């Protein structure tokens, strides 16, 4: 089974976050269909039931094998985006090694939690010392996975004929000391027992629901989590028995009138790849253009920077497909920059003709020399379709202007199988822009590297920054990782404790002509991604990125955080990473069919006030919604990064819809703008998913915000190109820049099946 380990990491972080939030119910599906129903009904995590699953096999509880349970866990993980914890009974063997092996087995198919009990199928309850050794082995295995696997330890006394509360508490305390993250004693029958257990344990306690105890009462007694065991299975079986007995005994078929409307998202997700009709799609695309008034800005006007045929529409040599699908006439993942030398010079860069398994036919720069009124598309020689025979594909476009008005365009380039990757930079001078001569320079190679035979050494997610304080200095930064591209991974490498994505840096001191040998900024077991350098007014470099590390019941500062490193000598030496804040990015879900939408919610965007040096960073975060969906979080520092504000919500979404893919920029007047997509206008009674782009502004240092809708009408995200997993993809980032107090932001909107996406630029003043 192929596992999306980035998705698993995100599920794991969401699951651990639930255990430090409000008390929650974790229901127990017995098969894939019941799992999807529970997800659609709004539950935020699932746990398997050994008795319910055994029933689906026609057996009694305890009669399923580990292999069968692993297959069951894999099936649930395939159909739901919720975290799944697996009932592993005693670990399917009496030894500590059996318990550890069971943890590893279900983690390998996508599970992010599991339980080990102290009862042996032979009828024995293990002695406390022996049971604790088994928990310790399971905890050790969980900590070695490379993501925060939540281990639950069960004391079975109360359901195995030994309702000795004192002994149960001693067992749970021993299991807590051995490394369990959650403690569970099924069979507690009253609130006094629940209180006694919760008072004796410092870690979260799971309680098995019983008639007569309400969720409110259980939570007030101190429990953090409530499960229902196999009871939902028996509720379903009871309904079936009642119906068939009525049929058999009296010929009464009234029960068959009941049916579940599976196509309604309120009951159960059914994939709906419907698209707007062609005429409506064309109208929607056209409606993205024009101007409107807004709350944050007086006027927002939108133009299509990518109008017309793809520059690569006639390209015949696409290189090997490597199992991917190409989406012609798609433009995604744009960035934008405005020249500080001449504000009429604006460049928006984007991927052109995206591949499902990574990269695009090439990268395009849409250039305006009249303040965004008209655009011309150009393509540096980054890939096969743009004249560079060394590289099959290009991705991750980024653009930056230096103070003299020279533009630097950086690209991630790779072979189709991503065994060979590099970073290239092409330059367009101010004098060329002034003459409307858009001949990009032959790309300079910053790095050219072949991965080894297990995928180590792939370069990814680069960005470029021209230094506004040092003439001729330009910086490139990226991650180099065990993760061979954004849609591929070697499972053994990812789960190794030593797995990391290191931050790599190179600089040019001669206006991009030559580049220093790439160097890692620091060495650790951290996973970093989304590196971006901003330059403070005093010349200090600040490299922002998302970093993850650690395992166990969290969140903690080592598991997922926004971080930053500093250099006061133009990148020769860097401080160790410092934490901006813990981060809780969640998956973005298609509200129409429940599918994952690929969006770089964990990837930060950063900007600095050119006058005061106040720094701002934004990302997607679940903390404001009790971890039900992402909002846009912002943190700021007014003292050069020594301290950071508590993250605050930026987007004005009020109906529980996700907001994602945030960009931030500080204009010369000190105002701050943040741009993002969201689903607030989604209508479940229409086909497709109405998606919009918004721009928020603060004029008081990010204390308060007003917001303008950029899109004049919603567009259907389901027309976007798909990843190899079939997920809609607009890009892991977008972009925003400014000319004086006027903002320019770039985003992707969809149109028709013939022209699925375009790169739009909005001007807001």
PDB file of N, CA and C in Angstrom, residues 542-581:
ATOM      1  N   UNK A 542      16.472  37.180   7.896  1.00  0.00           N
ATOM      2  CA  UNK A 542      15.606  36.311   8.690  1.00  0.00           C
ATOM      3  C   UNK A 542      15.017  35.254   7.772  1.00  0.00           C
ATOM      4  N   UNK A 543      15.335  33.990   8.017  1.00  0.00           N
ATOM      5  CA  UNK A 543      14.838  32.878   7.205  1.00  0.00           C
ATOM      6  C   UNK A 543      13.706  32.193   7.966  1.00  0.00           C
ATOM      7  N   UNK A 544      12.488  32.343   7.463  1.00  0.00           N
ATOM      8  CA  UNK A 544      11.308  31.734   8.079  1.00  0.00           C
ATOM      9  C   UNK A 544      11.021  30.388   7.425  1.00  0.00           C
ATOM     10  N   UNK A 545      10.537  29.433   8.213  1.00  0.00           N
ATOM     11  CA  UNK A 545      10.191  28.119   7.682  1.00  0.00           C
ATOM     12  C   UNK A 545       9.319  27.384   8.687  1.00  0.00           C
ATOM     13  N   UNK A 546       8.622  26.356   8.188  1.00  0.00           N
ATOM     14  CA  UNK A 546       7.924  25.429   9.071  1.00  0.00           C
ATOM     15  C   UNK A 546       8.871  24.294   9.418  1.00  0.00           C
ATOM     16  N   UNK A 547       8.843  23.862  10.672  1.00  0.00           N
ATOM     17  CA  UNK A 547       9.701  22.753  11.106  1.00  0.00           C
ATOM     18  C   UNK A 547       8.878  21.790  11.943  1.00  0.00           C
ATOM     19  N   UNK A 548       9.193  20.525  11.813  1.00  0.00           N
ATOM     20  CA  UNK A 548       8.518  19.502  12.591  1.00  0.00           C
ATOM     21  C   UNK A 548       9.514  18.506  13.132  1.00  0.00           C
ATOM     22  N   UNK A 549       9.219  17.974  14.315  1.00  0.00           N
ATOM     23  CA  UNK A 549      10.104  17.003  14.945  1.00  0.00           C
ATOM     24  C   UNK A 549       9.363  16.376  16.095  1.00  0.00           C
ATOM     25  N   UNK A 550       9.747  15.158  16.441  1.00  0.00           N
ATOM     26  CA  UNK A 550       9.277  14.596  17.696  1.00  0.00           C
ATOM     27  C   UNK A 550       8.105  13.665  17.546  1.00  0.00           C
ATOM     28  N   UNK A 551       7.677  13.108  18.660  1.00  0.00           N
ATOM     29  CA  UNK A 551       6.567  12.180  18.685  1.00  0.00           C
ATOM     30  C   UNK A 551       5.961  12.210  20.077  1.00  0.00           C
ATOM     31  N   UNK A 552       4.910  11.434  20.257  1.00  0.00           N
ATOM     32  CA  UNK A 552       4.282  11.386  21.564  1.00  0.00           C
ATOM     33  C   UNK A 552       3.065  12.267  21.648  1.00  0.00           C
ATOM     34  N   UNK A 553       2.444  12.291  22.811  1.00  0.00           N
ATOM     35  CA  UNK A 553       1.241  13.095  22.985  1.00  0.00           C
ATOM     36  C   UNK A 553       1.637  14.556  23.060  1.00  0.00           C
ATOM     37  N   UNK A 554       1.197  15.311  22.108  1.00  0.00           N
ATOM     38  CA  UNK A 554       1.608  16.682  21.928  1.00  0.00           C
ATOM     39  C   UNK A 554       0.362  17.472  21.553  1.00  0.00           C
ATOM     40  N   UNK A 555       0.314  18.678  21.129  1.00  0.00           N
ATOM     41  CA  UNK A 555       1.378  19.489  20.555  1.00  0.00           C
ATOM     42  C   UNK A 555       2.423  19.914  21.597  1.00  0.00           C
ATOM     43  N   UNK A 556       3.629  20.025  21.124  1.00  0.00           N
ATOM     44  CA  UNK A 556       4.656  20.712  21.875  1.00  0.00           C
ATOM     45  C   UNK A 556       5.538  21.440  20.886  1.00  0.00           C
ATOM     46  N   UNK A 557       6.497  22.159  21.397  1.00  0.00           N
ATOM     47  CA  UNK A 557       7.267  23.026  20.524  1.00  0.00           C
ATOM     48  C   UNK A 557       8.140  22.251  19.559  1.00  0.00           C
ATOM     49  N   UNK A 558       8.302  20.946  19.781  1.00  0.00           N
ATOM     50  CA  UNK A 558       9.139  20.153  18.895  1.00  0.00           C
ATOM     51  C   UNK A 558       8.369  19.470  17.788  1.00  0.00           C
ATOM     52  N   UNK A 559       7.040  19.488  17.825  1.00  0.00           N
ATOM     53  CA  UNK A 559       6.285  18.685  16.873  1.00  0.00           C
ATOM     54  C   UNK A 559       5.939  19.440  15.609  1.00  0.00           C
ATOM     55  N   UNK A 560       5.491  20.660  15.725  1.00  0.00           N
ATOM     56  CA  UNK A 560       5.095  21.448  14.559  1.00  0.00           C
ATOM     57  C   UNK A 560       5.164  22.909  14.953  1.00  0.00           C
ATOM     58  N   UNK A 561       6.019  23.656  14.283  1.00  0.00           N
ATOM     59  CA  UNK A 561       6.122  25.059  14.646  1.00  0.00           C
ATOM     60  C   UNK A 561       6.595  25.889  13.470  1.00  0.00           C
ATOM     61  N   UNK A 562       6.296  27.175  13.537  1.00  0.00           N
ATOM     62  CA  UNK A 562       6.899  28.145  12.652  1.00  0.00           C
ATOM     63  C   UNK A 562       8.193  28.610  13.320  1.00  0.00           C
ATOM     64  N   UNK A 563       9.254  28.658  12.532  1.00  0.00           N
ATOM     65  CA  UNK A 563      10.570  28.940  13.097  1.00  0.00           C
ATOM     66  C   UNK A 563      11.302  29.942  12.225  1.00  0.00           C
ATOM     67  N   UNK A 564      12.420  30.444  12.754  1.00  0.00           N
ATOM     68  CA  UNK A 564      13.200  31.443  12.034  1.00  0.00           C
ATOM     69  C   UNK A 564      14.653  31.336  12.454  1.00  0.00           C
ATOM     70  N   UNK A 565      15.557  31.616  11.525  1.00  0.00           N
ATOM     71  CA  UNK A 565      16.986  31.749  11.802  1.00  0.00           C
ATOM     72  C   UNK A 565      17.437  33.111  11.305  1.00  0.00           C
ATOM     73  N   UNK A 566      18.508  33.631  11.914  1.00  0.00           N
ATOM     74  CA  UNK A 566      18.974  34.967  11.571  1.00  0.00           C
ATOM     75  C   UNK A 566      20.451  34.935  11.169  1.00  0.00           C
ATOM     76  N   UNK A 567      20.809  35.875  10.306  1.00  0.00           N
ATOM     77  CA  UNK A 567      22.211  36.080   9.930  1.00  0.00           C
ATOM     78  C   UNK A 567      22.466  37.576   9.836  1.00  0.00           C
ATOM     79  N   UNK A 568      23.530  38.027  10.475  1.00  0.00           N
ATOM     80  CA  UNK A 568      23.876  39.453  10.387  1.00  0.00           C
ATOM     81  C   UNK A 568      25.087  39.715   9.510  1.00  0.00           C
ATOM     82  N   UNK A 569      25.499  38.665   8.755  1.00  0.00           N
ATOM     83  CA  UNK A 569      26.641  38.841   7.851  1.00  0.00           C
ATOM     84  C   UNK A 569      26.311  38.333   6.445  1.00  0.00           C
ATOM     85  N   UNK A 570      25.086  38.581   6.016  1.00  0.00           N
ATOM     86  CA  UNK A 570      24.628  38.243   4.657  1.00  0.00           C
ATOM     87  C   UNK A 570      24.665  36.755   4.374  1.00  0.00           C
ATOM     88  N   UNK A 571      24.441  35.949   5.403  1.00  0.00           N
ATOM     89  CA  UNK A 571      24.274  34.517   5.195  1.00  0.00           C
ATOM     90  C   UNK A 571      25.488  33.664   5.410  1.00  0.00           C
ATOM     91  N   UNK A 572      26.606  34.242   5.837  1.00  0.00           N
ATOM     92  CA  UNK A 572      27.791  33.421   6.083  1.00  0.00           C
ATOM     93  C   UNK A 572      27.609  32.546   7.316  1.00  0.00           C
ATOM     94  N   UNK A 573      26.989  33.083   8.324  1.00  0.00           N
ATOM     95  CA  UNK A 573      26.718  32.346   9.558  1.00  0.00           C
ATOM     96  C   UNK A 573      25.268  32.590   9.970  1.00  0.00           C
ATOM     97  N   UNK A 574      24.681  31.552  10.579  1.00  0.00           N
ATOM     98  CA  UNK A 574      23.284  31.621  10.972  1.00  0.00           C
ATOM     99  C   UNK A 574      23.127  31.252  12.438  1.00  0.00           C
ATOM    100  N   UNK A 575      22.181  31.882  13.091  1.00  0.00           N
ATOM    101  CA  UNK A 575      21.843  31.482  14.451  1.00  0.00           C
ATOM    102  C   UNK A 575      21.146  30.130  14.408  1.00  0.00           C
ATOM    103  N   UNK A 576      21.123  29.411  15.530  1.00  0.00           N
ATOM    104  CA  UNK A 576      20.275  28.219  15.578  1.00  0.00           C
ATOM    105  C   UNK A 576      18.812  28.617  15.372  1.00  0.00           C
ATOM    106  N   UNK A 577      17.974  27.685  14.920  1.00  0.00           N
ATOM    107  CA  UNK A 577      16.554  28.011  14.751  1.00  0.00           C
ATOM    108  C   UNK A 577      15.913  28.414  16.068  1.00  0.00           C
ATOM    109  N   UNK A 578      15.057  29.414  16.024  1.00  0.00           N
ATOM    110  CA  UNK A 578      14.258  29.791  17.183  1.00  0.00           C
ATOM    111  C   UNK A 578      12.787  29.678  16.805  1.00  0.00           C
ATOM    112  N   UNK A 579      11.971  29.361  17.778  1.00  0.00           N
ATOM    113  CA  UNK A 579      10.558  29.109  17.522  1.00  0.00           C
ATOM    114  C   UNK A 579       9.780  30.416  17.538  1.00  0.00           C
ATOM    115  N   UNK A 580       9.028  30.648  16.476  1.00  0.00           N
ATOM    116  CA  UNK A 580       8.085  31.757  16.459  1.00  0.00           C
ATOM    117  C   UNK A 580       6.854  31.383  17.286  1.00  0.00           C
ATOM    118  N   UNK A 581       6.306  30.213  16.987  1.00  0.00           N
ATOM    119  CA  UNK A 581       5.131  29.729  17.698  1.00  0.00           C
ATOM    120  C   UNK A 581       4.873  28.287  17.301  1.00  0.00           C
TER     121      UNK A 581
END
